[in-house]
C-alpha positions as YAML, in Angstrom:
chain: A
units: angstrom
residues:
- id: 1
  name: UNK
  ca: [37.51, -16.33, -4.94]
- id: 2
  name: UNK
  ca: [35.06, -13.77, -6.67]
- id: 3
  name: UNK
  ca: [34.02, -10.64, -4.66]
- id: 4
  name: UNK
  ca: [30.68, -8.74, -5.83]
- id: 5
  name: UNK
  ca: [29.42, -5.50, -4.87]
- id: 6
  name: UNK
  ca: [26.38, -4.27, -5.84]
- id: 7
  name: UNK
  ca: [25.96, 0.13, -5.69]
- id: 8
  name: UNK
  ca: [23.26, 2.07, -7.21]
- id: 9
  name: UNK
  ca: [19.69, 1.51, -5.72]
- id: 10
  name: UNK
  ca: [17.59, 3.97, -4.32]
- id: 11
  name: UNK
  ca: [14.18, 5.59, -4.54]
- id: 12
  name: UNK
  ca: [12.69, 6.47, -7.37]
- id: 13
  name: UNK
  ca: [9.40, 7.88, -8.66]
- id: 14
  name: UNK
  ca: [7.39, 5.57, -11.82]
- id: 15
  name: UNK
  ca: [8.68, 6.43, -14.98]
- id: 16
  name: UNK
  ca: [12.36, 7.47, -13.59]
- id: 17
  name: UNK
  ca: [15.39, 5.52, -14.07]
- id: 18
  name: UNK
  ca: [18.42, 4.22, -12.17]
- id: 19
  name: UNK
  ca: [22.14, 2.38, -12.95]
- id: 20
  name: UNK
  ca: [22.65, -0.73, -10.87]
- id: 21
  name: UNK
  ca: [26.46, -1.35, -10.64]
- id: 22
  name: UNK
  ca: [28.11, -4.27, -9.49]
- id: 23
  name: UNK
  ca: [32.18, -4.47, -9.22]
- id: 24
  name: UNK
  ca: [34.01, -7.42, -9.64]
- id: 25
  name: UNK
  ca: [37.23, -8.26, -7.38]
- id: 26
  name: UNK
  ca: [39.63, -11.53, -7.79]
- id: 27
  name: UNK
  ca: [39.83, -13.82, -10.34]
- id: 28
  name: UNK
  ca: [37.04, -13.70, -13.12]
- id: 29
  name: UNK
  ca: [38.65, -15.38, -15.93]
- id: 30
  name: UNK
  ca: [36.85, -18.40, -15.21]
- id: 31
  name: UNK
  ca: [33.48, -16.70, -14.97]
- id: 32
  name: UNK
  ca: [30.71, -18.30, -17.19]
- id: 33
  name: UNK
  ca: [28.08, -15.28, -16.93]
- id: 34
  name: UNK
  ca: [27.04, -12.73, -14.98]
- id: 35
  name: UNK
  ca: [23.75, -11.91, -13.82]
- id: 36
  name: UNK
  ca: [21.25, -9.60, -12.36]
- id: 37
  name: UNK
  ca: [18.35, -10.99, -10.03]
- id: 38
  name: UNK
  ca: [16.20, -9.40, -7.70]
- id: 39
  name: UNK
  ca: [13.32, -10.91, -4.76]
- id: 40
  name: UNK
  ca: [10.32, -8.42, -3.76]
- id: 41
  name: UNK
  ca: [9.09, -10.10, -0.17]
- id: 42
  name: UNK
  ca: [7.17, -13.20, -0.14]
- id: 43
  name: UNK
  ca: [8.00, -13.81, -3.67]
- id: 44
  name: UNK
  ca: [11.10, -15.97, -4.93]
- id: 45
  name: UNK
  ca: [14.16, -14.62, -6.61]
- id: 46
  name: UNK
  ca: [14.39, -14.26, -10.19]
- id: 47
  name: UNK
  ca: [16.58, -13.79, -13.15]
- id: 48
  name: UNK
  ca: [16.28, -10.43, -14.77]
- id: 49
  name: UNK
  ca: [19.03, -9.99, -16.80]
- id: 50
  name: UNK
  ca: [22.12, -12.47, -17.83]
- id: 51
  name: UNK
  ca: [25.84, -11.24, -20.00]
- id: 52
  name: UNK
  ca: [27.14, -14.24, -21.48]
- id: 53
  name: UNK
  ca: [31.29, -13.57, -21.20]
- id: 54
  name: UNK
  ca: [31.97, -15.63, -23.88]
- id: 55
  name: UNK
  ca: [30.19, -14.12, -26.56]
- id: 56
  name: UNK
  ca: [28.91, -10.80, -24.96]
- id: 57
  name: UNK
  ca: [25.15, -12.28, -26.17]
- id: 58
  name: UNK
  ca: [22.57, -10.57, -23.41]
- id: 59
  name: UNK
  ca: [19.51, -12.29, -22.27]
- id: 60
  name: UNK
  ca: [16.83, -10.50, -20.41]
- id: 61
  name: UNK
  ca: [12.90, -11.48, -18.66]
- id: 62
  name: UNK
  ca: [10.09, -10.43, -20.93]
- id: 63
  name: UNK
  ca: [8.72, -8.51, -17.91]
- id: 64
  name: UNK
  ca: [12.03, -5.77, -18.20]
- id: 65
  name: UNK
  ca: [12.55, -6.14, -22.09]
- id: 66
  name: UNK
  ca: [12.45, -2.80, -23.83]
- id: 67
  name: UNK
  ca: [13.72, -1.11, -20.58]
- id: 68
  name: UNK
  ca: [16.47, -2.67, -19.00]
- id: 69
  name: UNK
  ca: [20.02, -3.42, -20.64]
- id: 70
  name: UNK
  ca: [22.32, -5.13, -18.71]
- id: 71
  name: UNK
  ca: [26.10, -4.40, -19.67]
- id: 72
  name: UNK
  ca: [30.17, -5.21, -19.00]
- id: 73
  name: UNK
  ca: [32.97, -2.99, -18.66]
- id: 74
  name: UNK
  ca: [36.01, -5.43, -18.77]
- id: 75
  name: UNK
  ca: [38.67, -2.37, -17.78]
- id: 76
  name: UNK
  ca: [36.44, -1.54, -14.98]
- id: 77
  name: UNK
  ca: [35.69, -5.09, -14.17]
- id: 78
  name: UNK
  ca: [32.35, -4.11, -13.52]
- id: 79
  name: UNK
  ca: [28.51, -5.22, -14.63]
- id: 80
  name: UNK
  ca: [25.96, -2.78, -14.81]
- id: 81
  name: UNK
  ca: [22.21, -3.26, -15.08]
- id: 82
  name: UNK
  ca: [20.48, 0.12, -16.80]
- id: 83
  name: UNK
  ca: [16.86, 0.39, -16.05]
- id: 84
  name: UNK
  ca: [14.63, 2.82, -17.58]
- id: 85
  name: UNK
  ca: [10.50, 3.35, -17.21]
- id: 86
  name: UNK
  ca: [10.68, 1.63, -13.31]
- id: 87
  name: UNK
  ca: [6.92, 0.15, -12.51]
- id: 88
  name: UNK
  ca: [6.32, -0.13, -8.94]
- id: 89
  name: UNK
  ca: [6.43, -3.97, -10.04]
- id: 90
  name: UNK
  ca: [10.02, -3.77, -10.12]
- id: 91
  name: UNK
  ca: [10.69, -2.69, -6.34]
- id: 92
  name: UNK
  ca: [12.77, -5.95, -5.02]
- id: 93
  name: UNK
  ca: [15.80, -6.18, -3.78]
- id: 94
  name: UNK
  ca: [18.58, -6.57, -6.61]
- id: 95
  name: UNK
  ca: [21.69, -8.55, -6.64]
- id: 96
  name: UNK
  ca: [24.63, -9.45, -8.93]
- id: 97
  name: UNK
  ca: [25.48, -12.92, -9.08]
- id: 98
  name: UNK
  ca: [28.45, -14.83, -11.25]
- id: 99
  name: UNK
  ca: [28.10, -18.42, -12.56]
- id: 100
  name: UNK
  ca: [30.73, -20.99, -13.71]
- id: 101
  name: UNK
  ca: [28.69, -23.64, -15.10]
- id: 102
  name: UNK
  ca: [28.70, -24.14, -17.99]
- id: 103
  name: UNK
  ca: [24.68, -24.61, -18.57]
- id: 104
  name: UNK
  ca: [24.58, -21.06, -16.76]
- id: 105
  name: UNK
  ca: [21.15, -19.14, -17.75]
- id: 106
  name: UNK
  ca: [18.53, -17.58, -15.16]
- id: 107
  name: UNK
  ca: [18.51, -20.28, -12.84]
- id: 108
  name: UNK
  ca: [19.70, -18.42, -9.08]
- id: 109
  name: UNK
  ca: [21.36, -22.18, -8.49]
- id: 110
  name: UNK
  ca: [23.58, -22.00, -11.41]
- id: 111
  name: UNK
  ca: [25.53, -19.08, -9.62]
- id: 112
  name: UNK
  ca: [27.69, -19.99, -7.18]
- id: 113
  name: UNK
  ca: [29.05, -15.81, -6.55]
- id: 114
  name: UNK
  ca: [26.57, -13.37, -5.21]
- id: 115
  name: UNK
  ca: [26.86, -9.58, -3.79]
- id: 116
  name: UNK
  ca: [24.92, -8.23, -0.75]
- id: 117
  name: UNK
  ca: [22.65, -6.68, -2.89]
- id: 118
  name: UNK
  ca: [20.64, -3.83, -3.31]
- id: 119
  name: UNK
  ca: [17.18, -2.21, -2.81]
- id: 120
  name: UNK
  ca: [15.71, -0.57, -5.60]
- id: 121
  name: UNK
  ca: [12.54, 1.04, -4.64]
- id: 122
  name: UNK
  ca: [9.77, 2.62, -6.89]
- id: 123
  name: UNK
  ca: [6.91, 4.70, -6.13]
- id: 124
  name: UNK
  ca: [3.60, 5.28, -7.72]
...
């Protein structure tokens, strides 16, 4: 029903910055919240940034607060996920996901819509 796409990763030196973007396609009118997640190898995926549709309220990880801000276009249909200051920590492989539950939060099994994903790579 819901088609994600996920654009914007790349390579980047420590300290630089780069705009994840993920476009939405079909019906979203019923989406809950969107989110950002990413998995580095040999690690499991985790939340890193969640837009509430109803509200527009924003919730992010402690480990990106202060640098990311995730954000929604709704004439574009599209979610974007700003990150500023990269660490080398943050090199995983990001994806956009959207949720319908209604307890959706961080939780990668509350979201039943997910893009391909991108890499996001940062050097030291």
């Amino acid at each position: 029903q819901v088609h994600l796409v996920e654009s914007g990763g790349g390579s980047v030196q420590a300290g630089g910055s780069l705009r994840l973007s993920c476009a939405e396609y079909g019906y979203t009118y019923s989406i809950r919240c969107l989110g950002w997640f990413r998995q580095a190898p040999g690690k499991e995926r985790e939340g890193v940034a969640v837009f509430f549709t109803g509200d527009g309220r924003t919730d992010l990880a402690d480990s990106v607060k202060g640098r990311f801000t995730i954000s929604q276009d709704n004439t574009k249909n599209t979610l974007y996920l700003q990150m500023n200051s990269l660490k080398p920590e943050d090199t995983a492989m990001y994806y956009c996901a959207a949720s319908h539950s209604i307890a959706c939060g961080t939780r990668p099994d509350l979201y039943d819509g997910w893009g391909q994903g991108t890499q996001v790579t940062v050097s030291s």
